[in-house]
CSV table of C-alpha atoms in Angstrom, one decimal:
chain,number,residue,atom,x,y,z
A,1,UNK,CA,3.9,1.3,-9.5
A,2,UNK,CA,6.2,1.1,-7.0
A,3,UNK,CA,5.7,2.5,-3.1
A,4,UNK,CA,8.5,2.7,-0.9
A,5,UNK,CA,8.1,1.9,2.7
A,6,UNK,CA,9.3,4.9,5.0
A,7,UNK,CA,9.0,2.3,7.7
A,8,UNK,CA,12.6,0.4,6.7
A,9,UNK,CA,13.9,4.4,6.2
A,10,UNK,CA,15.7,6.3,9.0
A,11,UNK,CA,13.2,7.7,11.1
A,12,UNK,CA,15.6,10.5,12.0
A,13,UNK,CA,16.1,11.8,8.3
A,14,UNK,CA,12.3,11.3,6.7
A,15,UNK,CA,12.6,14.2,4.4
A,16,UNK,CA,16.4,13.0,3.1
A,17,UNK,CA,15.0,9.1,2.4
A,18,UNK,CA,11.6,10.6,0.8
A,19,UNK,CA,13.9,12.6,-1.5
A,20,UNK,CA,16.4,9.4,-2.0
A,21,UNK,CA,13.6,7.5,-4.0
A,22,UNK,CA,12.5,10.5,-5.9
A,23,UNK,CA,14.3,10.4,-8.9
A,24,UNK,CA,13.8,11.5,-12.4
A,25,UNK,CA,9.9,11.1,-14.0
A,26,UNK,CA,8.8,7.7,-14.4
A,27,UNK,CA,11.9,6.3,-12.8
A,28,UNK,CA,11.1,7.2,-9.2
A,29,UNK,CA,9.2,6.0,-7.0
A,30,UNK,CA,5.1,6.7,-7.7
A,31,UNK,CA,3.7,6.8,-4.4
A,32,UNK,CA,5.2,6.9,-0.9
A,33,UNK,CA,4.2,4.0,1.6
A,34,UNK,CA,3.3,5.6,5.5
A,35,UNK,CA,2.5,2.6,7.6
A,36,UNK,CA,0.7,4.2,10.5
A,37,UNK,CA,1.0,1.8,13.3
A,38,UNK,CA,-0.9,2.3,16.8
A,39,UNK,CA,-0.1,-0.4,19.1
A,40,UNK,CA,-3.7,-2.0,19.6
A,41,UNK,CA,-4.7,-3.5,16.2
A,42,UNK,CA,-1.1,-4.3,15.6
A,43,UNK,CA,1.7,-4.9,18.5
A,44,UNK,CA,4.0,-2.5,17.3
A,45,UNK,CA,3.8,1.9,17.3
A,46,UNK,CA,4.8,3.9,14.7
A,47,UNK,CA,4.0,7.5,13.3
A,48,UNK,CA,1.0,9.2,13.2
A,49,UNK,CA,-1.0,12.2,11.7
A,50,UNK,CA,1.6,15.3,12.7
A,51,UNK,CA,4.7,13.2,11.3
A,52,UNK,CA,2.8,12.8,8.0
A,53,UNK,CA,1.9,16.4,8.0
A,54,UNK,CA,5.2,17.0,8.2
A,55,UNK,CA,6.5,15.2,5.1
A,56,UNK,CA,3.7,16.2,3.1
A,57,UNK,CA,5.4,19.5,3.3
A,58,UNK,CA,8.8,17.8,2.5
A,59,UNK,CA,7.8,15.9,-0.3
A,60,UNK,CA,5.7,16.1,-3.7
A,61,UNK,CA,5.7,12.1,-3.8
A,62,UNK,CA,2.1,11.0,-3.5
A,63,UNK,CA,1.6,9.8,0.6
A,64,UNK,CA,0.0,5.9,0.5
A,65,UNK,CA,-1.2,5.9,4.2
A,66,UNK,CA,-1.4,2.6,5.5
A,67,UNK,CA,-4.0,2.6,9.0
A,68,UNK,CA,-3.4,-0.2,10.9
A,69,UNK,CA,-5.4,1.2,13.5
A,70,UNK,CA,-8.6,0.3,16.2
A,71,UNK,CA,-11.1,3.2,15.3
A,72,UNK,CA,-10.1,4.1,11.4
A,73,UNK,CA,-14.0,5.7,11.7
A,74,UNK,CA,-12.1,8.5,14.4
A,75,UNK,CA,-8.8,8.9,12.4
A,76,UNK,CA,-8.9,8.4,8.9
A,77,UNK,CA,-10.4,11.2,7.4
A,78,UNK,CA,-7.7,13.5,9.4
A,79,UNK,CA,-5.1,11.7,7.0
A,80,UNK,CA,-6.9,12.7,3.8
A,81,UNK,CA,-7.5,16.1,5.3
A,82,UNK,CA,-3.8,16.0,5.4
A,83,UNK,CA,-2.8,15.4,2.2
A,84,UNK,CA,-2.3,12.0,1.9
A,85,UNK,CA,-3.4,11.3,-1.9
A,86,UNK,CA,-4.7,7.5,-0.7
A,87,UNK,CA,-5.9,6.4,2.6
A,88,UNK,CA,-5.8,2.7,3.2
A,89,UNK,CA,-7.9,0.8,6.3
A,90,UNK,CA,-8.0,-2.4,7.6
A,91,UNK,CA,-11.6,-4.2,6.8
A,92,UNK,CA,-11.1,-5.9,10.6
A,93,UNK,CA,-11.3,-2.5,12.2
A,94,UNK,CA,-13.9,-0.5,10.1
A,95,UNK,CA,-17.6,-0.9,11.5
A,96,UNK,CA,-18.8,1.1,8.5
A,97,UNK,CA,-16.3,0.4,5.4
A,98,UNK,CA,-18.9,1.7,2.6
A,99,UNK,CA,-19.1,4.7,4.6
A,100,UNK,CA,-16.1,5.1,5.4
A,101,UNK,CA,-14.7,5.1,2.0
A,102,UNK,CA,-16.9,8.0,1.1
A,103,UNK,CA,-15.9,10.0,4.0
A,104,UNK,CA,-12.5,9.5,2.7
A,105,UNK,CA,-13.2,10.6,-0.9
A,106,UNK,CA,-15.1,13.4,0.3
A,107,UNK,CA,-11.8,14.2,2.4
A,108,UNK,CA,-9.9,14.2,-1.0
A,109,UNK,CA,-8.3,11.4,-1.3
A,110,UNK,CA,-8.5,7.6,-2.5
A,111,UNK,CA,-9.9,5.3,-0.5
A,112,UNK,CA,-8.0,2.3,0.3
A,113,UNK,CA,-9.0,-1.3,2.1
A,114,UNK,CA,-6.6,-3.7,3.2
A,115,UNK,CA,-6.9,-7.5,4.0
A,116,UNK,CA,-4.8,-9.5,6.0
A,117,UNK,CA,-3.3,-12.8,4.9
A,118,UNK,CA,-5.9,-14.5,6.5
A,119,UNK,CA,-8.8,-12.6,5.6
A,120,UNK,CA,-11.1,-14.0,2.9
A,121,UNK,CA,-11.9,-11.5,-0.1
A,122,UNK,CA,-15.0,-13.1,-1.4
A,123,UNK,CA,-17.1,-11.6,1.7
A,124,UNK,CA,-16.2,-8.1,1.2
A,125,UNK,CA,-16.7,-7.7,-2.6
A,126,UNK,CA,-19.4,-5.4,-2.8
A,127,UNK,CA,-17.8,-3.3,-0.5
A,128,UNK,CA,-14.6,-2.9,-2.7
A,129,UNK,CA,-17.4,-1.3,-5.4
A,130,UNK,CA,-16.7,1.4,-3.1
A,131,UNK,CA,-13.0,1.6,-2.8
A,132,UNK,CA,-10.2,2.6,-4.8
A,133,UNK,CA,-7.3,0.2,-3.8
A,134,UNK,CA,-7.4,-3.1,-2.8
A,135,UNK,CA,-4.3,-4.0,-0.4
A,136,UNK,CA,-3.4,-7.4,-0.2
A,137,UNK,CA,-1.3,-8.3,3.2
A,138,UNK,CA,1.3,-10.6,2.1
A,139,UNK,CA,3.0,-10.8,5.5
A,140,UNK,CA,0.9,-10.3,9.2
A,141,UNK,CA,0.9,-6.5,9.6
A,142,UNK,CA,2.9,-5.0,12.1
A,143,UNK,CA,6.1,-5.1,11.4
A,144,UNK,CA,8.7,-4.9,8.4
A,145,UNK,CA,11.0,-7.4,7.2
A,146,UNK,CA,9.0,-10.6,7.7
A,147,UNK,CA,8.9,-12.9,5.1
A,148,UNK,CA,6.7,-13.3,1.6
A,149,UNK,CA,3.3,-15.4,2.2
A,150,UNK,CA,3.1,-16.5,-1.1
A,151,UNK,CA,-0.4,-18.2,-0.6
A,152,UNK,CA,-1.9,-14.7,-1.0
A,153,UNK,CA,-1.4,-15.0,-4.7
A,154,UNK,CA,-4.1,-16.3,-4.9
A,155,UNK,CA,-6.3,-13.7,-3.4
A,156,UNK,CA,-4.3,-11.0,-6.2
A,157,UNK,CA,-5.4,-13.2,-8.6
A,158,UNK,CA,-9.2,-13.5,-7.5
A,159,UNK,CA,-8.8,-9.9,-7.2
A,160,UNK,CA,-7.1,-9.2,-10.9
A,161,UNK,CA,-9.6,-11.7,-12.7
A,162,UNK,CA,-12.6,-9.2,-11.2
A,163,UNK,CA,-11.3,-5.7,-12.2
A,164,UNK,CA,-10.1,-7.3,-15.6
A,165,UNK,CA,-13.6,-8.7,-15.9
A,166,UNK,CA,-15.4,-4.9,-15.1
A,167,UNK,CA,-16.8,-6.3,-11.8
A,168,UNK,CA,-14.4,-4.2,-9.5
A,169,UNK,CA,-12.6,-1.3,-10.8
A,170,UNK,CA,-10.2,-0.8,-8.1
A,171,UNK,CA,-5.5,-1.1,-8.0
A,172,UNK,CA,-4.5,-3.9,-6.3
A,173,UNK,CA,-1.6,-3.1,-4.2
A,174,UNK,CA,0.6,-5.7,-2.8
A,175,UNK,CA,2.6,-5.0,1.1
A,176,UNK,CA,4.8,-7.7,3.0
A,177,UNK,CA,8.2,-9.3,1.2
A,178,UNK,CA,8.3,-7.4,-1.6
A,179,UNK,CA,11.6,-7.7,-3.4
A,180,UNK,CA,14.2,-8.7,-5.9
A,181,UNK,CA,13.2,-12.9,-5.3
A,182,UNK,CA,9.5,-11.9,-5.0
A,183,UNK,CA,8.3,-9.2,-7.2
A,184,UNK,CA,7.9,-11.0,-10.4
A,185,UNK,CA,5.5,-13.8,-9.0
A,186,UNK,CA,3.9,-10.9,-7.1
A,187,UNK,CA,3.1,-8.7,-10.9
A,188,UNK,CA,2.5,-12.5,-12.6
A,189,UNK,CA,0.1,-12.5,-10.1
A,190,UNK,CA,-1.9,-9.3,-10.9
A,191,UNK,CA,-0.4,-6.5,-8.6
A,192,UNK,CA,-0.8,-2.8,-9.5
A,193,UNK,CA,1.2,-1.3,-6.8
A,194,UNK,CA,4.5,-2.8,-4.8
A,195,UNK,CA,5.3,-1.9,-1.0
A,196,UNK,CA,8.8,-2.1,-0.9
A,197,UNK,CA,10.9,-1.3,1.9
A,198,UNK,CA,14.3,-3.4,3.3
A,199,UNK,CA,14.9,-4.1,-0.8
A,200,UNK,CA,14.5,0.1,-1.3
A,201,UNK,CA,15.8,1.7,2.1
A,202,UNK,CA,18.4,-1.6,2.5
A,203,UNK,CA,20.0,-0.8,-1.1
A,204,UNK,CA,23.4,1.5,-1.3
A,205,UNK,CA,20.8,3.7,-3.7
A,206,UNK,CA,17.3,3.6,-2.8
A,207,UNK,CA,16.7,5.3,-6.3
A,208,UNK,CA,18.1,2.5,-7.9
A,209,UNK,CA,16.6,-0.1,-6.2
A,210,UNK,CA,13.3,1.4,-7.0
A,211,UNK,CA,14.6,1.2,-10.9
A,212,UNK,CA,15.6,-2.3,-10.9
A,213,UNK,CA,12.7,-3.5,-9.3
A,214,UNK,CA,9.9,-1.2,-12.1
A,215,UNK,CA,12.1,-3.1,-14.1
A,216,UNK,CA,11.2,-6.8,-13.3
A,217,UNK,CA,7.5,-5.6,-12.8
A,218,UNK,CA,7.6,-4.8,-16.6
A,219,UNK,CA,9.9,-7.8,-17.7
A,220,UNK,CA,7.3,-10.2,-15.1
A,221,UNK,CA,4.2,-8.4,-16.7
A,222,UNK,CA,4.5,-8.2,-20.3
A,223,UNK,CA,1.8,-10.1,-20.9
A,224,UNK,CA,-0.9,-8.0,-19.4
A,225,UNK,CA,1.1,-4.8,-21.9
A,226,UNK,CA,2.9,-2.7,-19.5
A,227,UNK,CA,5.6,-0.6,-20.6
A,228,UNK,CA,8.1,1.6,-18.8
């Protein structure tokens, strides 16, 4: 699966660069990355809940709703309520996570965790029973364009050997770097789901960037019997 990143789009024309990556069924891109920024639990400020109510009237891609927000408890839910189809949170800000994720599923949607690089995954295991993505941080969050940590691997592939194994049954998504020089250690690795966004939004045609890069996912992963 591969998620575009609005946040390396132009702001000014969300509807136009949602459409751009659209394309034709099972070509396009399968969900549609929000990264919902508030200025406390990362530096930087970004959308929030009216802009994404906005594009989900704009758009029939599936909305991937990053929080990297204080409070997730207080906002969250509002995101599912919206329409988003999965709701991701950052296991440093939830107080409840277990809880959480069922409000969220309650809500509607998926319900999403996120780890940053230098979060361990081993502590919050039993607390992914609960949740229906696991999203790796490859870079710091906060901003876009910083480069690939490549020593998360190994957390994707902690995380792969335990959904392949029946312990977690969770997608493991993958957000920081992603592109043409990274992607296929990324899928070797394990990853379900790509966030993409210079290597999408940067390309003369978004829609094909999102091609060629499905297409190294499968080429990378062949092994595990993906197919286009």
């Amino acid at each position: 699966m591969i998620a575009p990143s609005i946040l390396a789009s132009d702001f000014a024309r969300l509807a136009d660069e949602a459409a751009a990556v659209r394309g034709a069924p099972g070509e396009g891109a399968d969900w549609l990355h929000v990264d919902v920024m508030d200025a406390h639990f990362v530096p930087n400020l970004t959308i929030g809940l009216p802009v994404v109510e906005a594009l989900r009237k704009a758009t029939d891609i599936p909305l991937d709703c990053h929080l990297m927000i204080d409070d997730p408890q207080r906002w969250a839910v509002g995101y599912a309520e919206a329409g988003a189809y999965n709701v991701t949170v950052h296991v440093e800000a939830a107080e409840d996570p277990v809880a959480l994720a069922k409000d969220l599923r309650a809500a509607g949607a998926k319900a999403g965790l996120s780890v940053k690089p230098g979060t361990p995954l081993e502590p919050y295991v039993d607390v992914l029973r609960h949740y229906d993505t696991l999203l790796v941080m490859s870079v710091e969050p906060g901003f876009g364009g910083q480069e690939f940590m490549v020593e998360v691997l190994d957390k994707v592939r902690a995380a792969r050997r335990m959904v392949d194994t029946g312990h977690l049954t969770l997608l493991v998504e993958i957000d920081g770097g992603i592109n043409a020089d990274t992607i296929a250690a990324a899928a070797e690795a394990g990853v379900d789901c790509f966030v993409a966004g210079s290597a999408v939004y940067g390309a003369d045609r978004p829609e094909d960037a999102v091609r060629a890069l499905r297409e190294q996912v499968v080429e990378a992963s062949a092994h595990r019997g993906w197919s286009t």
